[in-house]
Coordinates of C-alpha atoms (C1' of nucleotides) in Angstrom, one line a residue:
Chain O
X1 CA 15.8 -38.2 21.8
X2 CA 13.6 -35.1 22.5
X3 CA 15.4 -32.1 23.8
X4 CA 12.3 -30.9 26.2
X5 CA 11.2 -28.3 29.0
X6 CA 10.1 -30.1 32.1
X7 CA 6.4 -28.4 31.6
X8 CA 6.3 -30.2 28.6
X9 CA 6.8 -34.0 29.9
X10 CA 3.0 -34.3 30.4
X11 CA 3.0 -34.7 26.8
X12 CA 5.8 -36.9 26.2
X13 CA 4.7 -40.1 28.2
X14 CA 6.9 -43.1 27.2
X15 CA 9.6 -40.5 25.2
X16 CA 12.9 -40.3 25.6
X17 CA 13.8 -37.0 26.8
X18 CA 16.8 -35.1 27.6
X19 CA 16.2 -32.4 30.0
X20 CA 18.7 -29.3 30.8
X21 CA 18.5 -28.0 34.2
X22 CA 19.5 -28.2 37.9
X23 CA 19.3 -30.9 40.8
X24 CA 17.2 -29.0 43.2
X25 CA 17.0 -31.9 45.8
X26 CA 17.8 -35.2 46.4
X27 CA 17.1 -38.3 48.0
X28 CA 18.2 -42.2 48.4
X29 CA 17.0 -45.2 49.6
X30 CA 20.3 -46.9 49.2
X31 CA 19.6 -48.7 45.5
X32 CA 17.3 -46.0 44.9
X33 CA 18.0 -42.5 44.2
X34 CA 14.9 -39.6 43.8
X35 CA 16.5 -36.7 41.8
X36 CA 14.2 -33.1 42.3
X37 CA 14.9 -31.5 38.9
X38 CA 14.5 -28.0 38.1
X39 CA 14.4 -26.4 34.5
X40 CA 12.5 -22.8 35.0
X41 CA 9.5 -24.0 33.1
X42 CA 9.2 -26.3 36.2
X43 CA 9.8 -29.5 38.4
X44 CA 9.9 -33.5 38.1
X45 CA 11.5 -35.9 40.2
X46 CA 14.0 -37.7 38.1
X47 CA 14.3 -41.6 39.2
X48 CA 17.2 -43.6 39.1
X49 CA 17.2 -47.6 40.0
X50 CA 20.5 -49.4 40.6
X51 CA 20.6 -52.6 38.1
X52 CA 23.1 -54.6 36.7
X53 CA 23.4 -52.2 33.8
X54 CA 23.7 -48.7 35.6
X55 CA 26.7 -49.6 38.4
X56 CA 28.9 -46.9 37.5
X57 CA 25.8 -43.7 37.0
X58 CA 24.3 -45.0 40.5
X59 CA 27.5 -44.3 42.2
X60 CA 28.4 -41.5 39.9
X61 CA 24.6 -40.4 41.1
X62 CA 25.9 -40.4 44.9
X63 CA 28.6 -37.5 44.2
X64 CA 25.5 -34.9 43.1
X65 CA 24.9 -31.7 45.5
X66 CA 22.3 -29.5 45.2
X67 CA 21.9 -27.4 42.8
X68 CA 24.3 -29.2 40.6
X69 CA 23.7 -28.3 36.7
X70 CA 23.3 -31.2 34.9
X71 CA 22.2 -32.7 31.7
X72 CA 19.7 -35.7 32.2
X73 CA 18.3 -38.3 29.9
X74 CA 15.7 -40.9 30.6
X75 CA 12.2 -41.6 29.7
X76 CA 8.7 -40.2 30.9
X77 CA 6.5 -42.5 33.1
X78 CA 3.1 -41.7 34.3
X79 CA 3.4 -42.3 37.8
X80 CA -0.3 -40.8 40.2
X81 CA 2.4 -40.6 43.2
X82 CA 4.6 -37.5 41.4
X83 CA 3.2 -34.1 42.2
X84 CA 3.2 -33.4 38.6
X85 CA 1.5 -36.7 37.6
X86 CA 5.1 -37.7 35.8
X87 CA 8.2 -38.9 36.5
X88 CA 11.6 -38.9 34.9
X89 CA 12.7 -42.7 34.6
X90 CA 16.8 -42.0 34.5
X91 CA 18.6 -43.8 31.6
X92 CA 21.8 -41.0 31.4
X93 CA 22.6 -38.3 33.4
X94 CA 25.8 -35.4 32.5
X95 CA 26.6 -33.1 35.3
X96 CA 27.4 -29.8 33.8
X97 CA 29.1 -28.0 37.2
X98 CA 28.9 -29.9 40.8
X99 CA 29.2 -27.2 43.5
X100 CA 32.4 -27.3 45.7
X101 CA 30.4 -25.9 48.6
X102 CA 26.7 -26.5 50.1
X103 CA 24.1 -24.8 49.0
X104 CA 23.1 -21.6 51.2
X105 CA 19.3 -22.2 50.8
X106 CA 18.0 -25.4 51.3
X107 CA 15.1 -25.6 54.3
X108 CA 12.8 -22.8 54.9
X109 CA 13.4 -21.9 57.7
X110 CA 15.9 -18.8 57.1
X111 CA 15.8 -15.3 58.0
X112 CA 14.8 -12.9 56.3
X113 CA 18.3 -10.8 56.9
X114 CA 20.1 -14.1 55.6
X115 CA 17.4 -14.6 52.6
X116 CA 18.2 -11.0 51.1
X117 CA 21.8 -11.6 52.0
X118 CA 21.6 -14.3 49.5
X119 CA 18.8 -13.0 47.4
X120 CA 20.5 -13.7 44.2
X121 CA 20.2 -17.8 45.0
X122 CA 17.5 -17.0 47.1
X123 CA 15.1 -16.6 43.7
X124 CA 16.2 -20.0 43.0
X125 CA 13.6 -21.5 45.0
X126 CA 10.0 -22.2 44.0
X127 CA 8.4 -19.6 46.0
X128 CA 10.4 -16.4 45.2
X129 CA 10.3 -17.8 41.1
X130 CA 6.5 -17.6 41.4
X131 CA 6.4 -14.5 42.5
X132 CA 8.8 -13.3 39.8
X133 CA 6.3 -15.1 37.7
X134 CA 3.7 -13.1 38.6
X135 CA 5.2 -9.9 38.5
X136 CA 5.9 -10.5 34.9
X137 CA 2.2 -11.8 34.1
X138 CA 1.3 -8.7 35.3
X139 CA 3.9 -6.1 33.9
X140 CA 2.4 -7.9 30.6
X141 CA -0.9 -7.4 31.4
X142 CA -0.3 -3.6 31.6
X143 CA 1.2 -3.2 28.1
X144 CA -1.5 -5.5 27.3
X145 CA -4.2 -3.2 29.0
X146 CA -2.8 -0.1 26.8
X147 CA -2.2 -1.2 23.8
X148 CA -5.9 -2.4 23.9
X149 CA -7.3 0.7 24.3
X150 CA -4.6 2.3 21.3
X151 CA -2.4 3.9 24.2
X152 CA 1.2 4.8 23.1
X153 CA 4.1 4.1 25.1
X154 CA 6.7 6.8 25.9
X155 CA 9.7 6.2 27.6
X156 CA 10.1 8.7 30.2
X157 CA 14.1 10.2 30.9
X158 CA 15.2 8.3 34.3
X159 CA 17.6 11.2 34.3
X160 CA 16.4 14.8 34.8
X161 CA 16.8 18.3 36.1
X162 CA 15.6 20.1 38.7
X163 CA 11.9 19.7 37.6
X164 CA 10.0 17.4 40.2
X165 CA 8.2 18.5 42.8
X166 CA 10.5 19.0 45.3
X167 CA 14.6 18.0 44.7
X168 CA 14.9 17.4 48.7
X169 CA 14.1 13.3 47.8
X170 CA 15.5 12.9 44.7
X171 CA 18.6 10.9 44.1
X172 CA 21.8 13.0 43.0
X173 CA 24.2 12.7 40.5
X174 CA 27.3 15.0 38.7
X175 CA 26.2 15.5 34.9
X176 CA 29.3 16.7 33.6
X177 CA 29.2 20.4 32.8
X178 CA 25.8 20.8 33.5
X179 CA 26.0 20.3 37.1
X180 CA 23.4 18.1 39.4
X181 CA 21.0 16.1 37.8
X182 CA 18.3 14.2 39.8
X183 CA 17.1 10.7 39.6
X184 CA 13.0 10.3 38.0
X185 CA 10.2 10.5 41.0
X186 CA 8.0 10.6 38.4
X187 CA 7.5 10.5 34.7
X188 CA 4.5 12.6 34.9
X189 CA 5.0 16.0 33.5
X190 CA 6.8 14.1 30.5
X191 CA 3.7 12.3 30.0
X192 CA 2.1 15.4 30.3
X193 CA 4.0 17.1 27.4
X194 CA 3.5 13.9 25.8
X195 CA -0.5 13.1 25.8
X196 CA -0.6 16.6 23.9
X197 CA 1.1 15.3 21.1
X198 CA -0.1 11.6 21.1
X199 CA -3.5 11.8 23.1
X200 CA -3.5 8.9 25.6
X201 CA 0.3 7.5 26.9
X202 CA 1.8 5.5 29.6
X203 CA 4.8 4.9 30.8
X204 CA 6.8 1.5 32.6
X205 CA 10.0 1.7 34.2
X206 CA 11.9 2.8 37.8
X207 CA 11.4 5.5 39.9
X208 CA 13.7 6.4 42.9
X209 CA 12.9 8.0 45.8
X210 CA 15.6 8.7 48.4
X211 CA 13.5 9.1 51.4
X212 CA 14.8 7.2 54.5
X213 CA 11.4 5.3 54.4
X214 CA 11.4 1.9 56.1
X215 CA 8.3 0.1 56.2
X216 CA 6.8 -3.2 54.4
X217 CA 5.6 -0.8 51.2
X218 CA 8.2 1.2 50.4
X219 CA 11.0 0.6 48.5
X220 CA 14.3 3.2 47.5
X221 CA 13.7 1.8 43.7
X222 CA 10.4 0.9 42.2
X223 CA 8.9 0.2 39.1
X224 CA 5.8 2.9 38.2
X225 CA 3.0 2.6 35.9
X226 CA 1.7 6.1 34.7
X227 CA -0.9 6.9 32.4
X228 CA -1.8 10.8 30.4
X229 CA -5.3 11.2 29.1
X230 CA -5.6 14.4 27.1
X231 CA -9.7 15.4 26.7
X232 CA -9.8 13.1 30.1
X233 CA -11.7 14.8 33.3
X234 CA -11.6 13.4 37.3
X235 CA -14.1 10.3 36.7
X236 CA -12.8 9.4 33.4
X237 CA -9.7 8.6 35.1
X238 CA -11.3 7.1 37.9
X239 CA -12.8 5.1 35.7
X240 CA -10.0 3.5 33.8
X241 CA -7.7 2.9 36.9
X242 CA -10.7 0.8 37.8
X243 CA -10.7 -1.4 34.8
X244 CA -7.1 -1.5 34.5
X245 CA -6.8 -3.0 38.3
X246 CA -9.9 -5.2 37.4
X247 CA -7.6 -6.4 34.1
X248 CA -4.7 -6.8 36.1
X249 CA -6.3 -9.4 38.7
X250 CA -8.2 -11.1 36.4
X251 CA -5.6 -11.6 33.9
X252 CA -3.1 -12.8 36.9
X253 CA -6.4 -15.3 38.0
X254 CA -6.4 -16.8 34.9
X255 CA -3.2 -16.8 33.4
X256 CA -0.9 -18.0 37.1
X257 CA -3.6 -19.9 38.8
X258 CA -0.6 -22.6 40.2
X259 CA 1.6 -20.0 41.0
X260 CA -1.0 -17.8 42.7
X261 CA -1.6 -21.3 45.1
X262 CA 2.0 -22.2 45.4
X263 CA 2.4 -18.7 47.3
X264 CA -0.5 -19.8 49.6
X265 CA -2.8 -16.8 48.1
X266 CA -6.5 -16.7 49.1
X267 CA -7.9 -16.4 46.2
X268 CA -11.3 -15.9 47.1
X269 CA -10.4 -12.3 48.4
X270 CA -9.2 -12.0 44.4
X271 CA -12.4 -12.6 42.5
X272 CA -14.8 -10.6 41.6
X273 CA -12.3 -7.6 41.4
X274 CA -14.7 -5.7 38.5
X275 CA -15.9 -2.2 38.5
X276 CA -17.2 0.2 39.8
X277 CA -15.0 0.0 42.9
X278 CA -16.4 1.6 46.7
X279 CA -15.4 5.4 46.4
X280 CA -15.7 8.0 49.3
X281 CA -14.4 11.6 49.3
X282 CA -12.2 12.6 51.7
X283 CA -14.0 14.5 53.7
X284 CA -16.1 11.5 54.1
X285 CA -13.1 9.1 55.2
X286 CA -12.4 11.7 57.9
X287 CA -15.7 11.6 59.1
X288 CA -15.9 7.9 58.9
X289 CA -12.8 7.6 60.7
X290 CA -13.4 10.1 63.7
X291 CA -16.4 7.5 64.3
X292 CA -13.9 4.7 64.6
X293 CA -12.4 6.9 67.6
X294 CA -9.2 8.1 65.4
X295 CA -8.0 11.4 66.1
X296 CA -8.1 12.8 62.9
X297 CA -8.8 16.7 61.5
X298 CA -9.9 17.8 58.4
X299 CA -6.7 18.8 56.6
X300 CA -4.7 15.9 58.1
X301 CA -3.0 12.6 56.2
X302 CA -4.3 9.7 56.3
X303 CA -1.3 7.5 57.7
X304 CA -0.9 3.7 56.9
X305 CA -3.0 2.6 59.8
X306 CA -6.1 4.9 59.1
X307 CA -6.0 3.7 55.2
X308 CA -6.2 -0.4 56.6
X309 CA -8.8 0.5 58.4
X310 CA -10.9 2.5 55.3
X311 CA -10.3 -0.4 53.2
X312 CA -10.6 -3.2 56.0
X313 CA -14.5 -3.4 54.9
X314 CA -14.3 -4.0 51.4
X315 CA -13.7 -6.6 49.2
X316 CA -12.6 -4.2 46.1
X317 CA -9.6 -1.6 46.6
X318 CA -11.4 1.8 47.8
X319 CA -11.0 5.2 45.9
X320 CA -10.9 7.9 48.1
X321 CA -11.2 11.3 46.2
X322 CA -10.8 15.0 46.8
X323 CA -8.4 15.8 49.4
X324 CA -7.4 19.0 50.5
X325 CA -5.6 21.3 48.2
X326 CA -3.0 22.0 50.6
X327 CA -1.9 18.0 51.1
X328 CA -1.6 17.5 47.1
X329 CA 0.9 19.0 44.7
X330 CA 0.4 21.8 43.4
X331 CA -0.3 20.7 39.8
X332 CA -4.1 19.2 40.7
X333 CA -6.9 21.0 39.3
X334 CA -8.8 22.8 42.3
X335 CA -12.6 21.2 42.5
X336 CA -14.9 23.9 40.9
X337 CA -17.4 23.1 43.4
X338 CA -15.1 23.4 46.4
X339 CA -11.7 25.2 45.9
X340 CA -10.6 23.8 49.0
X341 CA -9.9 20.7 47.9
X342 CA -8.6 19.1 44.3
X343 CA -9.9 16.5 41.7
X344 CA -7.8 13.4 42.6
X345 CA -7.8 10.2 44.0
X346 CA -6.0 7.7 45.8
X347 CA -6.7 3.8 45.6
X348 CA -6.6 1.4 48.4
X349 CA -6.0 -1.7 48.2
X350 CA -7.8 -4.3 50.5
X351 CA -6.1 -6.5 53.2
X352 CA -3.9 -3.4 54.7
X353 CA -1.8 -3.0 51.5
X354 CA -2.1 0.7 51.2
X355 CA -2.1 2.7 48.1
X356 CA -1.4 1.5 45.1
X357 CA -2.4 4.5 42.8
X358 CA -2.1 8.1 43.2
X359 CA -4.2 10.4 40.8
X360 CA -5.5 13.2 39.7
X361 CA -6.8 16.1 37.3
X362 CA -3.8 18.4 36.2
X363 CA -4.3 22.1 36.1
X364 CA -4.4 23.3 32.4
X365 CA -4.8 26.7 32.8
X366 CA -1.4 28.7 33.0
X367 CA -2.9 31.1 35.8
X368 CA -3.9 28.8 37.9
X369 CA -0.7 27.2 37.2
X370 CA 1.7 29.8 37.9
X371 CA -0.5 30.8 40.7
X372 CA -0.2 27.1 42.4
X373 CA 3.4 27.0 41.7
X374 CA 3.8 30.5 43.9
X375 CA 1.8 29.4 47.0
X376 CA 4.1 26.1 46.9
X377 CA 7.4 28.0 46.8
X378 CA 8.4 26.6 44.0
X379 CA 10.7 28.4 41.6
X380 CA 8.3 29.0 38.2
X381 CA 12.0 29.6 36.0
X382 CA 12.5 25.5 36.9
X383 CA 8.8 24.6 35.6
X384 CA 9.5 27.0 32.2
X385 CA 8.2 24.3 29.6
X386 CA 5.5 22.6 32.0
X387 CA 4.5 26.1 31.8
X388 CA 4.7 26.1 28.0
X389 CA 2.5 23.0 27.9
X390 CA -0.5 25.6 29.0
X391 CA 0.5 28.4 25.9
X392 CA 0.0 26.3 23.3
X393 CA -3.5 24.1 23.0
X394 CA -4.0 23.6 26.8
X395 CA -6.6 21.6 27.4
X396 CA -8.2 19.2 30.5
X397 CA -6.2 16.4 31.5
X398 CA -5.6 13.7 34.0
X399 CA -3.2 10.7 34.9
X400 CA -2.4 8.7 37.8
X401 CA 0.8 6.4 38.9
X402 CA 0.3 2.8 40.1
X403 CA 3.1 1.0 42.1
X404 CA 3.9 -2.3 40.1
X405 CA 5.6 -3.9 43.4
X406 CA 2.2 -2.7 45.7
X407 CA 0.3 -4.3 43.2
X408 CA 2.6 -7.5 43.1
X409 CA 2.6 -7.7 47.0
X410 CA -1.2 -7.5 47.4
X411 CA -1.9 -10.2 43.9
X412 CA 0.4 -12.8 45.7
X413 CA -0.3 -11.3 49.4
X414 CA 3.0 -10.9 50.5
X415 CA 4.4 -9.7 53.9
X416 CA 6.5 -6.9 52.2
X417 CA 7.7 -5.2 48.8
X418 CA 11.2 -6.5 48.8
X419 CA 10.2 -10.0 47.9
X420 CA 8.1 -8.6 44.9
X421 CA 10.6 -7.2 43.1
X422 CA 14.0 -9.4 41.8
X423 CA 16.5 -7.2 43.6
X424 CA 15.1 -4.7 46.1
X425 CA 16.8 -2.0 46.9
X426 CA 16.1 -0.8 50.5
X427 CA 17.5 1.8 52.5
X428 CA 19.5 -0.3 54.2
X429 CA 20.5 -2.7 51.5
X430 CA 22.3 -2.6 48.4
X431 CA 23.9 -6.3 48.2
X432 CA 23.7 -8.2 46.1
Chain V
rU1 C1' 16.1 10.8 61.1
rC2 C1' 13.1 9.1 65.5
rC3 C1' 11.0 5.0 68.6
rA4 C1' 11.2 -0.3 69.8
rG5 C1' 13.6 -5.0 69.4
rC6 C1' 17.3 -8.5 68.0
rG7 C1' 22.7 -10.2 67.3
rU8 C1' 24.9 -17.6 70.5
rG9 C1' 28.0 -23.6 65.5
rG10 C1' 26.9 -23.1 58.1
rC11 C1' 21.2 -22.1 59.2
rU12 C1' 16.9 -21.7 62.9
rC13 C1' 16.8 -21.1 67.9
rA14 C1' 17.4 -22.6 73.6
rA15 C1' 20.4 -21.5 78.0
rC16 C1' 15.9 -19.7 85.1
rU17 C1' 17.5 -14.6 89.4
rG18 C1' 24.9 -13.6 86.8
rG19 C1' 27.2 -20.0 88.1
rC20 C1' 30.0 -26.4 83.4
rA21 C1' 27.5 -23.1 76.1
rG22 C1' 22.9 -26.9 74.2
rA23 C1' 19.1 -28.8 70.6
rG24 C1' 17.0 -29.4 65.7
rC25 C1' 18.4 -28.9 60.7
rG26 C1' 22.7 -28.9 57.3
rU27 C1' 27.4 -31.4 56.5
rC28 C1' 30.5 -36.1 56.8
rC29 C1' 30.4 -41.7 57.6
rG30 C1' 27.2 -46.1 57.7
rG31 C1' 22.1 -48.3 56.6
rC32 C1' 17.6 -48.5 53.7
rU33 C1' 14.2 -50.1 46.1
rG34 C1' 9.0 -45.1 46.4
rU35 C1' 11.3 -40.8 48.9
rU36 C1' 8.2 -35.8 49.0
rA37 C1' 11.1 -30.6 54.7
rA38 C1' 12.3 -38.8 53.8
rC39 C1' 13.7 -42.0 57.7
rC40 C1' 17.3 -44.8 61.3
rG41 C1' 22.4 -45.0 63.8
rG42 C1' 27.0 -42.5 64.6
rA43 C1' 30.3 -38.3 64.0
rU44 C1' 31.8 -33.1 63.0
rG45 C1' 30.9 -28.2 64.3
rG46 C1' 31.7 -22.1 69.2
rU47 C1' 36.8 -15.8 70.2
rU48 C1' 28.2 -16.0 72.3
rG49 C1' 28.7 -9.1 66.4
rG50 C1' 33.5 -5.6 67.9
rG51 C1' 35.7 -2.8 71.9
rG52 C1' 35.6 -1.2 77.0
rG53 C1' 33.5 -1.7 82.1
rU54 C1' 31.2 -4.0 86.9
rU55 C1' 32.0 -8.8 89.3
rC56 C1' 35.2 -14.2 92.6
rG57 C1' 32.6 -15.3 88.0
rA58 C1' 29.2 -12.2 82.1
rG59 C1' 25.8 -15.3 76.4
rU60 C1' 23.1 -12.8 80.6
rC61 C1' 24.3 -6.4 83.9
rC62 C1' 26.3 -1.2 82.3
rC63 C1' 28.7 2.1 78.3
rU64 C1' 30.0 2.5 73.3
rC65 C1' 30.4 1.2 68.2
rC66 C1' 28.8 -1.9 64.1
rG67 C1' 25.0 -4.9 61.6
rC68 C1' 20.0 -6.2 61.0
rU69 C1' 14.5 -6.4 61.9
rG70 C1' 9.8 -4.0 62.8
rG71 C1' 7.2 0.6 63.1
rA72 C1' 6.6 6.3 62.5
rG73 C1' 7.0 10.4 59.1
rC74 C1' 6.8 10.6 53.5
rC75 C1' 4.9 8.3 49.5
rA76 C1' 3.4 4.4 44.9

RNA sequence: UCCAGCGUGGCUCAACUGGCAGAGCGUCCGGCUGUUAACCGGAUGGUUGGGGGUUCGAGUCCCUCCGCUGGAGCCA
């Protein structure tokens, strides 16, 4: 007897297995019973025949509900008729727990209000675990893409104080004496302070934003990806968001290619995701857009509509670069060739699913700095060691943030964020 | 926060111009030895989100509150 994972069967033809999982359907044709099993590494169908032998497990068999945990042994059959090309033949079968009650989730046709309501037995099903798959393939890609390249990691404080760029969205909570304290936006300046001591970092984690937004990409928590590059100018960083996206799709391509089908991808508008990727300025996108009849000025934002239509003609994301100054915060490094605007960049993905990087060069020079801050009305005592960063070895440096759950959403083309992470938080929901 | 929409059985939805609250799925019982969202027969299931109003009569019209969905702004 073989204690074995159900993705594992395809090599244990004519063993006797015992497989630990759940019942995730099941079916009867009176003296035959089909038993969907589930184990997280996947599914088989489980097949039990009544003969004179089995009476008792046949009728014990009949009692099962879905999502029953049970214990199951029987033997592995090649059968062309099972989805995974094997089947289960049942000799033994232990449940572990029957449910009292039905299960909440069991045809797909559900609400979406009903689906989050239930989310925690909602990722259960095949669908939601393959996007949960994902996400991790690509999460591990990133620390993959770094650590290639000799990238450090630094753990950026979730916690801070009244650094940020503005406290007016930021989450707040009592730190004893102290006073407020503010949920991370953003683990950039840390990085900042960090790339001067270690050169190139990155960060992984949450960010909160407590903005009443309420669309398909936004969500109240999300997990950010940031990178630092000290000695690193406007197209270096261009540069390596490119690969890094490339890395991230192609990785997902090769490494998920069942799950990636399972959530009914297209995965045609996935390949050939290399660099360099379509890049237009911002003055350009204005100008490209007025032509589309959009009533847009210089200076403007580009809202959610404008950026589908920007990236509705390519088959790469879209780097748009150089927006005003007066849009962008007021740590990005003016354009030496046009003060007006500043050396960033945001990416776009393709398919309407909006930005999934924000970047740009950060000012280095402490006058500039201090000046920047000022014009914002910001309070420079707040900003005391960013400001120290630029006394002691300043020197050019750029970074960007990617939005893990953007990214997720567009890789498995999903209709919005909150199935891309395991439990979204969204303004209006907190349960479960 | 603003704009729009929705709320009817456990779930997904019908119900004309205000006139007897219905279907499918699930569940339960019975049948079926190859089912894939199984199928066939039968049964069960309702304070139409809460409160108030108009009317002979309200799921339907009006007011209000609650909940949710989509979008805007902001952003990743």
């Amino acid at each position: 007897m073989i204690r074995a994972s159900i993705s594992d069967l395809a090599d244990l033809l004519s063993h006797e297995v015992e497989v630990r999982g759940w019942l995730a359907r099941m079916r009867s044709s009176g003296k035959i019973h089909f038993l969907q099993l589930r184990d997280g590494s996947g599914f088989v169908q489980g097949v039990l025949e009544l003969n004179a032998a089995n009476e008792d497990l046949f009728e014990a068999a009949k009692k099962l509900r879905i999502e029953t945990s049970l214990i199951v042994r029987g033997v592995v059959k090649e059968d062309k008729r099972a989805p995974g090309g094997v089947e289960l033949q049942l000799t033994d079968l232990d449940a572990v727990q029957v449910p009292e009650k039905d299960f909440p989730i069991n045809k797909p046709d559900h609400g979406i209000d009903y689906l989050m309501e239930n989310r925690h037995l909602w990722i259960r099903t095949k669908r939601q675990a393959d996007i949960l798959r994902i996400r991790h393939e690509i999460l591990k890609t990133i620390r993959q893409f770094y650590d290639d390249r000799a990238f450090t990691l630094v753990d950026t404080p979730i916690i801070t104080g009244s650094i940020g760029e503005s406290a007016g969205n930021c989450f707040e909570i009592d730190y004893f004496d102290y006073g407020k304290a503010y949920l991370a936006q953003t683990g950039q300046l840390y990085l900042e302070a960090a790339c001067m001591s270690l050169g190139n970092v990155y960060n992984l984690g949450p960010t909160f934003r407590a903005e009443k937004s309420k669309t398909r990409r936004h969500l109240i928590e999300f997990w950010m990806n940031e990178a630092e590059m000290a000695y690193h100018g406007h197209e270096e960083n261009i540069g390596l968001q490119e690969e890094l996206v490339s890395f991230i799709v192609n990785a997902v391509l090769e490494e998920c290619p069942d799950e990636l089908a399972s959530v009914g991808r297209d995965l045609s508008r996935l390949q050939n995701i290399v660099p360099p990727f379509p890049r237009m300025s911002y003055s350009e996108a204005v100008r490209f857009l007025q032509k589309k009849g959009f009533s847009v000025n210089w200076g403007d934002d580009i809202g959610g509509d404008e950026e589908t239509v920007l990236a509705e003609g390519f088959e790469k994301p879209v780097v748009i670069e150089r927006y005003p100054a007066s849009s962008k915060a007021f740590y990005m490094q003016p354009d030496p060739d046009d003060e007006t605007v500043v050396l960033c960049n945001d990416m776009l993905a393709p398919e309407g699913y909006g930005e999934i990087i924000g970047a740009s060069e950060r000012i280095f020079e402490k006058a500039t700095l201090v000046r920047k801050i000022e014009e914002f009305g910001l309070d420079l005592e707040s900003y005391k060691w960013y400001l120290e960063l630029r006394e002691f070895g300043t020197v050019q440096h750029s970074g960007f943030g990617m939005g893990i759950e953007r990214v997720v959403s567009w890789i498995c083309g999903l209709e919005h964020v909150r199935e891309a992470i395991p439990f979204a938080r969204t303004l209006y929901r907190i349960y479960p």
